Short mmCIF file of C-alpha atoms and ligand atoms in Angstrom, two decimals:
data_model
loop_
_atom_site.label_atom_id
_atom_site.label_comp_id
_atom_site.label_asym_id
_atom_site.label_seq_id
_atom_site.Cartn_x
_atom_site.Cartn_y
_atom_site.Cartn_z
CA MET A 257 320.63 121.43 -43.15
CA LYS A 258 321.87 122.82 -39.75
CA PRO A 259 319.78 125.50 -38.46
CA THR A 260 321.02 129.16 -38.62
CA ALA A 261 320.86 131.69 -35.90
CA ASP A 262 317.57 133.06 -37.34
CA GLN A 263 316.33 129.91 -38.27
CA PRO A 264 315.63 128.31 -34.58
CA LYS A 265 315.85 124.43 -34.17
CA THR A 266 312.35 122.74 -34.44
CA LYS A 267 311.86 121.11 -31.55
CA ARG A 268 310.28 118.25 -30.64
CA THR A 269 306.36 118.43 -29.31
CA ILE A 270 305.71 116.85 -26.19
CA ARG A 271 303.44 114.29 -28.14
CA GLN A 272 307.09 112.89 -29.87
CA LYS A 273 308.42 113.03 -26.67
CA ILE A 274 305.95 110.97 -25.02
CA PHE A 275 305.81 108.30 -28.12
CA LEU A 276 309.68 108.33 -27.81
CA GLY A 277 309.86 107.93 -24.24
CA PHE A 278 307.36 105.26 -24.16
CA LEU A 279 309.28 103.31 -26.93
CA ILE A 280 312.53 103.25 -25.25
CA VAL A 281 310.89 102.10 -22.20
CA VAL A 282 309.25 98.98 -23.79
CA ALA A 283 312.65 98.52 -26.37
CA ILE A 284 314.80 98.06 -22.91
CA THR A 285 312.06 95.87 -20.97
CA LEU A 286 312.18 93.36 -24.16
CA ALA A 287 315.84 93.49 -24.24
CA LEU A 288 316.19 92.90 -20.52
CA LEU A 289 313.72 89.94 -21.29
CA TRP A 290 315.16 88.73 -24.38
CA LEU A 291 319.07 88.35 -22.46
CA ALA A 292 317.33 86.66 -19.74
CA GLN A 293 315.68 84.28 -21.85
CA VAL A 294 319.11 83.61 -24.22
CA VAL A 295 321.89 84.25 -21.50
CA LEU A 296 320.57 83.50 -18.03
CA PHE A 297 318.09 81.26 -18.56
CA ASP A 298 320.63 78.25 -19.59
CA LEU A 299 323.08 79.37 -16.75
CA VAL A 300 320.60 79.24 -14.24
CA TYR A 301 318.74 76.06 -15.07
CA SER A 302 321.83 74.19 -15.43
CA ASN A 303 323.08 75.53 -12.10
CA VAL A 304 320.05 74.71 -10.83
CA ARG A 305 320.00 71.22 -12.41
CA THR A 306 323.80 70.26 -10.95
CA ASN A 307 322.90 71.42 -7.49
CA GLU A 308 319.88 69.14 -7.75
CA VAL A 309 322.35 66.40 -8.77
CA LYS A 310 324.92 66.85 -5.78
CA THR A 311 321.85 67.20 -3.18
CA THR A 312 320.54 63.86 -4.21
CA ALA A 313 323.93 62.49 -4.44
CA ARG A 314 324.92 63.89 -0.78
CA HIS A 315 321.50 62.54 0.12
CA VAL A 316 321.67 58.67 -0.87
CA LYS A 317 325.27 58.55 0.37
CA LEU A 318 323.95 58.64 3.65
CA TYR A 319 321.80 55.15 3.85
CA LEU A 320 324.98 53.37 2.25
CA ASN A 321 325.11 51.01 4.53
CA GLU A 322 321.13 50.62 5.26
CA ALA A 323 319.32 47.86 4.05
CA ASN A 324 317.16 49.99 2.48
CA PHE A 325 320.01 51.95 0.20
CA TYR A 326 318.61 50.69 -2.94
CA LYS A 327 314.76 51.85 -2.22
CA MET A 328 316.35 55.19 -0.96
CA LEU A 329 318.39 55.76 -4.26
CA ALA A 330 315.08 54.47 -6.45
CA ASP A 331 313.25 57.26 -4.50
CA ALA A 332 315.37 59.73 -4.32
CA ALA A 333 315.96 59.66 -8.33
CA ALA A 334 312.26 59.33 -8.89
CA THR A 335 311.24 62.04 -6.92
CA ASN A 336 314.06 64.49 -9.05
CA ASP A 337 313.59 63.25 -12.16
CA MET A 338 317.10 61.12 -12.53
CA CYS A 339 317.76 57.91 -13.21
CA ALA A 340 320.62 55.98 -11.26
CA GLU A 341 322.95 52.91 -11.01
CA VAL A 342 325.01 51.08 -8.70
CA ILE A 343 327.69 49.60 -10.88
CA SER A 344 330.58 47.06 -9.89
CA SER A 345 334.33 47.72 -10.98
CA ASP A 346 334.07 45.59 -13.95
CA GLY A 347 331.18 47.72 -15.09
CA SER A 348 328.45 45.17 -14.74
CA ILE A 349 325.34 46.72 -13.25
CA ALA A 350 324.77 45.59 -9.19
CA TYR A 351 321.75 48.06 -9.18
CA ASP A 352 319.81 49.98 -11.73
CA ALA A 353 316.42 52.20 -10.50
CA GLU A 354 315.18 52.23 -13.45
CA ASN A 355 313.37 55.08 -13.90
CA THR A 356 311.84 56.34 -16.73
CA GLY A 357 312.98 60.38 -18.44
CA LEU A 358 315.91 61.01 -21.08
CA CYS A 359 318.22 59.08 -19.35
CA LEU A 360 321.63 58.14 -21.67
CA LEU A 361 322.83 56.30 -18.94
CA HIS A 362 321.11 52.86 -19.48
CA SER A 363 321.85 52.63 -22.77
CA LEU A 364 325.85 52.94 -22.07
CA THR A 365 327.46 49.40 -22.55
CA GLN A 366 329.79 47.68 -19.58
CA SER A 367 332.53 48.43 -21.66
CA GLN A 368 331.71 52.05 -21.81
CA ARG A 369 331.05 51.81 -18.20
CA GLN A 370 334.23 50.36 -17.39
CA GLU A 371 335.96 53.54 -19.49
CA LEU A 372 334.03 55.68 -17.30
CA ILE A 373 335.45 54.43 -13.74
CA ALA A 374 338.70 54.82 -15.39
CA MET A 375 338.04 58.20 -15.45
CA VAL A 376 337.22 58.67 -12.07
CA ASP A 377 338.91 58.76 -8.76
CA SER A 378 336.78 59.32 -6.05
CA ALA A 379 333.78 61.75 -7.29
CA ALA A 380 333.05 63.49 -10.65
CA LEU A 381 330.70 65.64 -11.89
CA LEU A 382 330.73 64.95 -16.13
CA SER A 383 328.74 65.98 -19.16
CA LEU A 384 327.49 63.06 -21.14
CA THR A 385 326.23 63.83 -24.61
CA TYR A 386 325.07 61.42 -26.95
CA ASP A 387 325.77 62.10 -30.60
CA PRO A 388 322.93 59.99 -32.78
CA ILE A 389 324.62 60.49 -36.10
CA THR A 390 327.88 58.81 -34.98
CA GLU A 391 326.13 56.71 -32.25
CA GLU A 392 328.91 57.92 -29.76
CA TYR A 393 329.07 59.21 -26.29
CA GLU A 394 330.69 62.06 -25.07
CA VAL A 395 331.94 62.41 -21.73
CA ASN A 396 333.18 66.25 -20.87
CA SER A 397 334.44 67.51 -16.99
CA LEU A 398 331.54 69.69 -16.50
CA ASN A 399 332.71 73.42 -17.11
CA GLY A 400 329.86 76.37 -17.12
CA VAL A 401 327.05 75.95 -18.88
CA LEU A 402 325.80 72.86 -20.26
CA ILE A 403 324.83 72.94 -23.70
CA GLY A 404 321.25 71.56 -24.95
CA GLY A 405 321.23 68.01 -25.00
CA SER A 406 323.66 66.93 -22.75
CA ASN A 407 322.77 64.97 -19.61
CA ILE A 408 324.82 65.41 -16.02
CA LEU A 409 326.59 62.87 -14.94
CA TYR A 410 327.74 62.36 -11.45
CA ILE A 411 330.00 58.95 -10.75
CA GLU A 412 331.18 58.37 -6.97
CA LYS A 413 333.38 55.32 -5.75
CA VAL A 414 331.49 54.29 -2.89
CA THR A 415 331.62 51.13 -0.58
CA HIS A 416 328.45 49.20 0.17
CA ASN A 417 328.44 46.49 2.63
CA GLY A 418 332.09 46.05 2.03
CA GLU A 419 332.02 46.11 -1.80
CA THR A 420 333.37 48.86 -3.52
CA LEU A 421 330.95 50.18 -5.68
CA TYR A 422 330.29 53.05 -8.01
CA LEU A 423 327.44 55.26 -7.96
CA LEU A 424 326.09 57.00 -10.85
CA LEU A 425 323.16 59.55 -11.56
CA ASP A 426 322.01 60.86 -14.06
CA ALA A 427 320.15 64.23 -14.39
CA ALA A 428 318.72 65.16 -17.93
CA VAL A 429 318.95 68.70 -18.63
CA SER A 430 317.28 68.60 -22.43
CA PRO A 431 313.29 70.33 -21.19
CA VAL A 432 315.69 73.71 -21.03
CA GLY A 433 315.69 73.93 -24.96
CA THR A 434 311.58 72.68 -25.12
CA ILE A 435 311.19 75.54 -22.21
CA LYS A 436 312.99 78.12 -24.19
CA LYS A 437 311.22 77.65 -27.58
CA ALA A 438 308.08 77.93 -25.70
CA SER A 439 309.14 80.83 -23.92
CA ALA A 440 310.66 82.39 -27.29
CA SER A 441 307.22 81.99 -28.64
CA PHE A 442 305.58 83.79 -25.62
CA LEU A 443 308.43 86.76 -25.97
CA ILE A 444 307.52 87.52 -29.49
CA THR A 445 304.02 87.63 -28.82
CA LEU A 446 304.37 89.99 -25.38
CA SER A 447 306.79 91.73 -28.06
CA PHE A 448 303.90 92.58 -30.44
CA VAL A 449 301.24 93.81 -27.50
CA LEU A 450 303.80 95.55 -25.60
CA VAL A 451 304.43 98.19 -28.29
CA ILE A 452 300.93 98.01 -29.07
CA VAL A 453 300.12 99.05 -25.62
CA ALA A 454 303.04 101.45 -25.21
CA VAL A 455 301.93 102.95 -28.41
CA LEU A 456 297.89 103.17 -27.30
CA LEU A 457 298.91 104.56 -24.05
CA ALA A 458 301.51 107.03 -25.29
CA ASN A 459 299.03 108.44 -27.55
CA PHE A 460 296.07 108.52 -24.54
CA ILE A 461 298.84 110.01 -22.81
CA ALA A 462 299.81 112.90 -25.02
CA LYS A 463 296.22 113.69 -25.92
CA LEU A 464 295.64 114.17 -21.71
CA ILE A 465 298.72 116.24 -21.70
CA ALA A 466 299.52 117.83 -25.18
CA GLY A 467 295.68 118.72 -25.96
CA PRO A 468 295.10 120.86 -23.13
CA ILE A 469 298.58 122.55 -23.42
CA GLY A 470 297.45 123.15 -26.95
CA ALA A 471 294.00 124.50 -25.81
CA ILE A 472 295.96 126.89 -23.55
CA SER A 473 298.39 128.14 -25.63
CA ARG A 474 296.15 128.86 -28.49
CA GLU A 475 293.94 130.90 -25.82
CA ALA A 476 296.88 132.69 -24.16
CA LYS A 477 297.23 133.98 -27.60
CA ASN A 478 294.22 136.45 -26.67
CA LEU A 479 296.42 137.55 -23.80
CA ALA A 480 297.30 140.44 -25.30
CA ARG A 481 294.05 141.90 -25.54
CA ALA A 482 293.77 140.95 -21.78
CA SER A 483 291.28 138.46 -22.30
CA TYR A 484 291.44 134.44 -21.02
CA THR A 485 289.03 132.48 -20.91
CA PRO A 486 290.66 128.78 -19.40
CA PRO A 487 289.89 125.65 -21.41
CA ASP A 488 289.36 122.33 -19.40
CA SER A 489 292.31 120.83 -18.35
CA HIS A 490 291.81 117.70 -16.03
CA SER A 491 295.43 118.15 -14.19
CA ALA A 492 296.20 120.28 -11.17
CA GLU A 493 299.57 121.54 -12.71
CA LEU A 494 297.43 122.91 -15.93
CA ASP A 495 294.61 124.11 -13.56
CA GLU A 496 297.60 126.19 -11.87
CA LEU A 497 298.75 127.54 -15.08
CA ASN A 498 295.09 128.50 -16.03
CA GLU A 499 294.84 130.34 -12.69
CA ALA A 500 298.01 131.90 -12.88
CA LEU A 501 297.04 133.23 -16.96
CA SER A 502 293.80 134.17 -15.60
CA THR A 503 295.31 136.25 -12.99
CA ALA A 504 297.96 137.84 -15.88
CA ALA A 505 294.65 138.56 -17.97
CA LYS A 506 292.87 140.27 -14.80
CA ASP A 507 296.31 142.37 -13.83
CA LEU A 508 296.32 143.47 -17.40
CA LYS A 509 292.86 144.76 -17.55
CA LYS A 510 293.96 146.34 -14.65
CA VAL A 511 297.02 148.10 -16.03
CA GLU A 512 295.04 149.05 -18.99
CA ARG A 513 291.67 150.36 -16.72
CA GLN A 514 294.88 152.74 -14.75
CA ARG A 515 296.61 153.47 -18.16
CA THR A 516 293.06 155.10 -19.53
CA GLU A 517 292.63 156.18 -16.29
CA LEU A 518 295.79 157.99 -16.03
CA ILE A 519 295.29 159.60 -19.04
CA ALA A 520 292.06 160.97 -18.30
CA ASN A 521 293.17 162.14 -14.91
CA LEU A 522 296.47 163.87 -16.16
CA SER A 523 295.01 165.59 -18.86
CA HIS A 524 292.22 166.97 -16.61
CA ASP A 525 295.33 167.52 -14.21
CA LEU A 526 297.65 169.31 -16.81
CA ARG A 527 294.77 170.85 -18.90
CA THR A 528 293.23 172.78 -15.99
CA PRO A 529 296.08 174.97 -15.33
CA LEU A 530 297.19 175.21 -18.82
CA THR A 531 294.09 176.69 -19.61
CA LEU A 532 294.04 179.04 -16.80
CA ILE A 533 297.86 179.88 -17.68
CA SER A 534 296.75 180.55 -21.05
CA GLY A 535 293.91 182.49 -20.66
CA TYR A 536 294.65 184.74 -18.09
CA ALA A 537 298.03 185.60 -20.27
CA GLU A 538 295.98 186.55 -23.47
CA MET A 539 293.52 188.64 -21.27
CA MET A 540 296.50 190.50 -20.25
CA ARG A 541 298.35 190.58 -23.22
CA ASP A 542 295.07 192.10 -24.65
CA LEU A 543 293.85 194.26 -21.96
CA PRO A 544 296.73 195.97 -20.51
CA SER A 545 294.10 196.96 -17.39
CA GLU A 546 294.12 193.11 -16.23
CA VAL A 547 297.53 193.27 -15.20
CA THR A 548 296.33 193.05 -12.13
CA GLU A 549 298.15 191.42 -9.23
CA GLU A 550 295.69 189.22 -8.46
CA ASN A 551 295.55 187.67 -12.21
CA LEU A 552 299.18 187.43 -11.90
CA THR A 553 299.16 185.83 -8.72
CA THR A 554 296.27 183.01 -10.31
CA ILE A 555 298.96 182.57 -13.14
CA VAL A 556 302.05 181.78 -10.70
CA ASP A 557 299.93 179.69 -8.62
CA GLU A 558 298.53 177.68 -11.56
CA THR A 559 302.82 177.54 -12.49
CA LYS A 560 303.10 175.93 -9.10
CA ARG A 561 300.65 173.55 -9.16
CA LEU A 562 302.02 172.06 -12.51
CA THR A 563 305.54 171.70 -11.17
CA THR A 564 304.31 170.06 -8.32
CA LEU A 565 302.27 167.92 -10.12
CA VAL A 566 305.33 167.07 -12.49
CA ASN A 567 307.85 166.81 -9.41
CA ASP A 568 305.45 164.34 -7.44
CA MET A 569 304.84 162.32 -10.93
CA LEU A 570 308.69 162.22 -10.97
CA ASP A 571 309.12 161.19 -7.27
CA ILE A 572 306.97 158.60 -7.12
CA SER A 573 308.42 156.97 -10.29
CA LEU A 574 312.22 156.99 -8.60
CA LEU A 575 310.66 155.80 -5.53
CA GLU A 576 309.21 153.18 -7.00
CA ASN A 577 312.01 152.33 -9.09
CA GLY A 578 314.21 152.71 -6.33
CA GLN A 579 316.02 155.61 -8.09
CA LYS A 580 315.66 157.81 -5.32
CA PRO A 581 317.76 156.44 -2.40
CA MET A 582 316.66 157.01 1.25
CA GLN A 583 318.50 158.84 3.66
CA PRO A 584 317.46 157.83 6.75
CA ALA A 585 318.81 159.52 9.98
CA PRO A 586 317.31 160.25 13.48
CA PHE A 587 315.27 163.08 13.82
CA ALA A 588 312.81 164.25 16.28
CA LEU A 589 308.99 163.26 14.67
CA THR A 590 307.30 165.01 17.00
CA GLU A 591 308.86 168.70 17.11
CA ALA A 592 309.02 168.07 12.56
CA ILE A 593 305.32 167.46 12.86
CA ASP A 594 304.86 170.15 15.31
CA ALA A 595 306.47 172.65 13.17
CA THR A 596 304.46 171.60 9.86
CA VAL A 597 301.50 171.93 11.92
CA LYS A 598 301.91 175.57 12.56
CA GLN A 599 303.31 176.48 9.22
CA TYR A 600 299.70 174.91 7.95
CA ARG A 601 297.88 176.99 10.94
CA GLU A 602 299.38 179.97 9.82
CA LEU A 603 298.83 179.62 6.08
CA THR A 604 294.81 178.61 6.22
CA ALA A 605 293.85 180.85 9.34
CA LYS A 606 292.48 183.16 7.21
CA ASP A 607 290.38 180.36 5.51
CA GLY A 608 288.86 179.15 8.29
CA TYR A 609 290.53 175.64 8.81
CA SER A 610 291.63 174.69 12.27
CA PHE A 611 294.44 171.78 13.06
CA THR A 612 295.10 170.43 16.44
CA PHE A 613 297.66 168.45 17.15
CA THR A 614 297.85 166.08 20.72
CA SER A 615 301.50 164.80 20.93
CA GLY A 616 302.27 163.52 24.54
CA ASP A 617 305.94 162.43 24.55
CA SER A 618 308.67 163.97 22.33
CA VAL A 619 309.46 160.90 20.33
CA THR A 620 312.62 160.15 17.48
CA VAL A 621 312.55 157.76 14.77
CA ILE A 622 315.32 156.56 11.93
CA ALA A 623 313.74 157.90 8.48
CA ASP A 624 313.96 160.09 5.99
CA ARG A 625 313.13 163.73 7.25
CA ALA A 626 311.82 165.17 3.88
CA MET A 627 309.89 161.96 2.44
CA ILE A 628 308.29 161.71 6.16
CA LEU A 629 306.84 165.31 5.67
CA GLN A 630 305.99 164.78 2.67
CA VAL A 631 303.69 161.71 3.70
CA VAL A 632 302.34 163.95 6.60
CA CYS A 633 301.71 167.31 4.25
CA ASN A 634 299.66 164.96 1.90
CA LEU A 635 297.58 163.44 4.50
CA LEU A 636 297.05 167.26 5.56
CA ASN A 637 296.44 168.50 2.86
CA ASN A 638 293.45 165.54 2.06
CA ALA A 639 292.39 165.94 5.31
CA MET A 640 291.69 169.97 4.30
CA THR A 641 290.52 169.17 1.20
CA TYR A 642 288.03 166.52 2.27
CA THR A 643 286.94 167.88 5.59
CA GLY A 644 283.60 168.75 6.61
CA GLU A 645 281.66 172.25 6.92
CA ASP A 646 283.79 172.94 10.33
CA LYS A 647 287.09 172.92 8.70
CA THR A 648 288.55 170.64 11.24
CA VAL A 649 291.51 168.32 11.13
CA THR A 650 292.94 166.31 14.24
CA ILE A 651 296.57 165.18 14.25
CA GLU A 652 297.53 162.52 17.23
CA GLN A 653 300.76 160.83 17.76
CA ILE A 654 299.80 157.57 19.74
CA VAL A 655 302.92 156.04 21.15
CA ASN A 656 303.61 152.71 21.79
CA GLU A 657 306.21 150.61 23.14
CA ASP A 658 308.36 150.47 19.94
CA SER A 659 306.73 152.15 17.67
CA VAL A 660 304.94 155.47 17.14
CA ARG A 661 301.54 156.01 14.78
CA ILE A 662 300.61 159.39 13.56
CA GLU A 663 296.62 159.44 12.59
CA VAL A 664 295.11 162.56 10.60
CA SER A 665 291.65 162.55 10.88
CA ASP A 666 288.82 164.88 9.24
CA THR A 667 284.74 165.25 9.50
CA GLY A 668 284.16 165.05 5.94
CA CYS A 669 282.73 163.16 3.52
CA GLY A 670 284.53 160.03 4.26
CA ILE A 671 284.98 156.95 2.02
CA GLU A 672 282.72 153.93 0.71
CA PRO A 673 284.21 150.56 2.27
CA ASP A 674 284.56 149.61 -0.89
CA LYS A 675 287.08 152.02 -1.85
CA LEU A 676 289.37 151.77 0.71
CA SER A 677 291.71 149.52 -0.56
CA LEU A 678 292.00 151.33 -3.86
CA ILE A 679 292.65 154.73 -2.61
CA TRP A 680 296.39 153.68 -2.29
CA ASP A 681 296.68 153.16 -5.95
CA ARG A 682 298.23 155.42 -8.36
CA TYR A 683 295.89 158.05 -9.58
CA TYR A 684 293.07 156.69 -8.15
CA LYS A 685 290.34 159.13 -7.83
CA VAL A 686 286.79 158.19 -5.65
CA ASP A 687 284.81 159.87 -8.20
CA ALA A 688 285.70 161.17 -11.61
CA ALA A 689 284.67 164.58 -10.94
CA HIS A 690 287.22 165.04 -8.62
CA LYS A 691 287.52 167.67 -6.19
CA ARG A 692 290.16 169.74 -6.82
CA ALA A 693 292.60 169.87 -4.08
CA ALA A 694 294.76 172.56 -2.86
CA ARG A 695 297.74 170.81 -3.23
CA GLY A 696 296.45 167.26 -4.67
CA THR A 697 297.82 165.96 -7.80
CA GLY A 698 296.01 162.10 -7.28
CA LEU A 699 299.42 160.56 -6.27
CA GLY A 700 299.00 162.00 -2.79
CA LEU A 701 298.17 158.20 -1.23
CA SER A 702 300.26 156.41 -3.54
CA ILE A 703 303.62 158.29 -2.57
CA VAL A 704 302.29 157.80 1.73
CA ARG A 705 302.24 154.33 0.55
CA THR A 706 305.78 153.97 -1.24
CA VAL A 707 307.63 155.95 1.42
CA ILE A 708 305.53 154.27 4.61
CA SER A 709 306.43 150.60 2.66
CA LEU A 710 309.95 151.83 2.32
CA HIS A 711 310.81 152.44 5.47
CA GLY A 712 309.15 148.96 7.02
CA GLY A 713 306.58 151.04 8.63
CA ARG A 714 302.36 150.52 8.47
CA TYR A 715 299.76 152.57 7.02
CA GLY A 716 295.99 152.31 6.69
CA VAL A 717 292.86 154.30 6.99
CA ARG A 718 289.55 154.14 9.39
CA SER A 719 286.62 156.16 7.42
CA THR A 720 282.66 156.12 8.42
CA VAL A 721 280.53 157.36 4.90
CA GLY A 722 279.30 160.85 6.02
CA LYS A 723 281.42 161.28 9.25
CA GLY A 724 284.93 161.52 7.94
CA SER A 725 288.00 159.34 8.08
CA THR A 726 291.25 159.14 9.92
CA PHE A 727 294.64 158.24 7.60
CA TRP A 728 297.43 156.88 9.52
CA PHE A 729 300.80 155.46 9.51
CA GLU A 730 303.27 153.74 11.81
CA LEU A 731 306.81 153.89 12.12
CA PRO A 732 309.50 152.41 13.94
CA ILE A 733 310.50 154.20 17.28
CA ALA A 734 314.62 154.69 17.52
CA PRO A 735 316.10 153.15 20.44
CA ARG A 736 317.29 155.63 22.90
CA PRO A 737 320.89 155.75 23.75
CA ASP A 738 321.73 154.54 27.30
P1 LIG B 719 294.28 163.38 -4.58
O1 LIG B 719 293.78 163.73 -2.91
O2 LIG B 719 295.05 164.33 -5.34
O3 LIG B 719 293.41 162.81 -5.83
P2 LIG B 719 295.32 160.98 -3.30
O4 LIG B 719 295.86 159.67 -3.58
O5 LIG B 719 295.76 162.18 -2.34
O6 LIG B 719 294.78 162.14 -4.44
O7 LIG B 719 293.91 160.59 -2.89
C1 LIG B 719 292.86 159.55 -4.10
C2 LIG B 719 291.99 159.65 -3.59
O8 LIG B 719 291.13 159.18 -2.09
C3 LIG B 719 291.05 161.23 -3.61
O9 LIG B 719 290.43 161.17 -4.74
C4 LIG B 719 290.13 160.74 -2.50
O10 LIG B 719 288.55 160.16 -3.25
C5 LIG B 719 290.29 159.67 -1.52
N1 LIG B 719 290.51 160.79 -0.35
C6 LIG B 719 292.29 161.16 0.12
N2 LIG B 719 291.96 161.29 1.13
C7 LIG B 719 290.41 161.15 1.61
C8 LIG B 719 289.84 162.06 2.69
N3 LIG B 719 290.93 162.55 3.97
N4 LIG B 719 288.47 161.47 2.80
C9 LIG B 719 287.75 160.97 1.78
N5 LIG B 719 288.62 161.14 0.87
C10 LIG B 719 289.64 161.05 0.47
#
């Protein structure tokens, strides 16, 4: 049945693939071994034997005119497992090395030897086969591979002590058959052993790999609940996978915690102004004498706070998704901060706040002016909210070679060291009973982080509990036109 679109094709398991892989390797190995045994063995063996015959002939011919020629011939034939004869032109034997072995040469009659001589001009390599049924000898020229049972016959017309003679060497190649039979039976045993070893090995490796993967995928089903207990793996890759999944589980837990906190914080931040607005509005509806400027201002302020919160939420999500494009342009940072600080001074003078700005040289940066001023305002708002009883906020501009650093310091409660890295997270608040900032929305530092990162700058905080905090950011200075 063909798989349809809704019916996905069943994939092979790792275990099946390993089994298949091993069986293919075994099949290829055996096929190659059998090929070598059946085809190549005969070829190689008959080549080696033919070369042996040629070399022996070359060797003994060197002694043709020596006194010990027949002795050398006998030795060479014996060493190479051949038999040798020297015959006269009439087929009679002049010398017989009388070696044992599967020699056909000795069984030839004089007339058969004569026939052989008649076939040869100078030197020849022949194959000599004896048919036991017809009891006949067959002589062929030696082409390619020798068939089993044939002997290699070398015959050459030579002159020894002035007499024309014929040198005959006979090398049996019949051991090939025996060796082939032996190695065939060895191959059959080897094939069985190889298949069994392959199956056992495949099973072992499959268990080693597929087992832990199965355990990991079973455990990974709990990831949806942000839980993951890494099973034993026995391999570096699976350890890595375990680590990645554990990190994913931790991240999911963190996101889950942030989501719960977000809902808690948001409902707190939304509910407070909404309760105030509806409370004041109802009071004014029921008691016309309460329609005072002060009450109306409270309603307007709380509405503004809601608007700021919603705007900040929108801003940060647009910034983080890259949907709010930056509009970088050169602007005088020092003057812009100075103007902002002046506004803060005027607005908060009646409440007793003091703002000091130390700037030094005037600096120009290439950045999105509105975004950078939002960062400055967020830091000033926090400093005002959290500063100590002296209500002092200090702003300092430090100019380095190619960057400028703005530091906003307060004299407040400070932040515990373990919280320092967390305060930049969205909606993170150091304590749950979070002090209600004049303009803060719980997103201030998150906006600082996103904006400064988008500008390729750096940001950070130093804080001492009980003494105050210094929040800072750094931006590259615009190159001066020459
Ligand atoms: P918000 O101030 O509206 O809560 P922020 O993102 O601006 O939100 O700040 C996150 C948290 O960091 C605050 O809840 C506060 O606990 C801490 N924080 C920020 N600025 C200061 C500061 N100047 N002094 C002490 N704590 C601060």
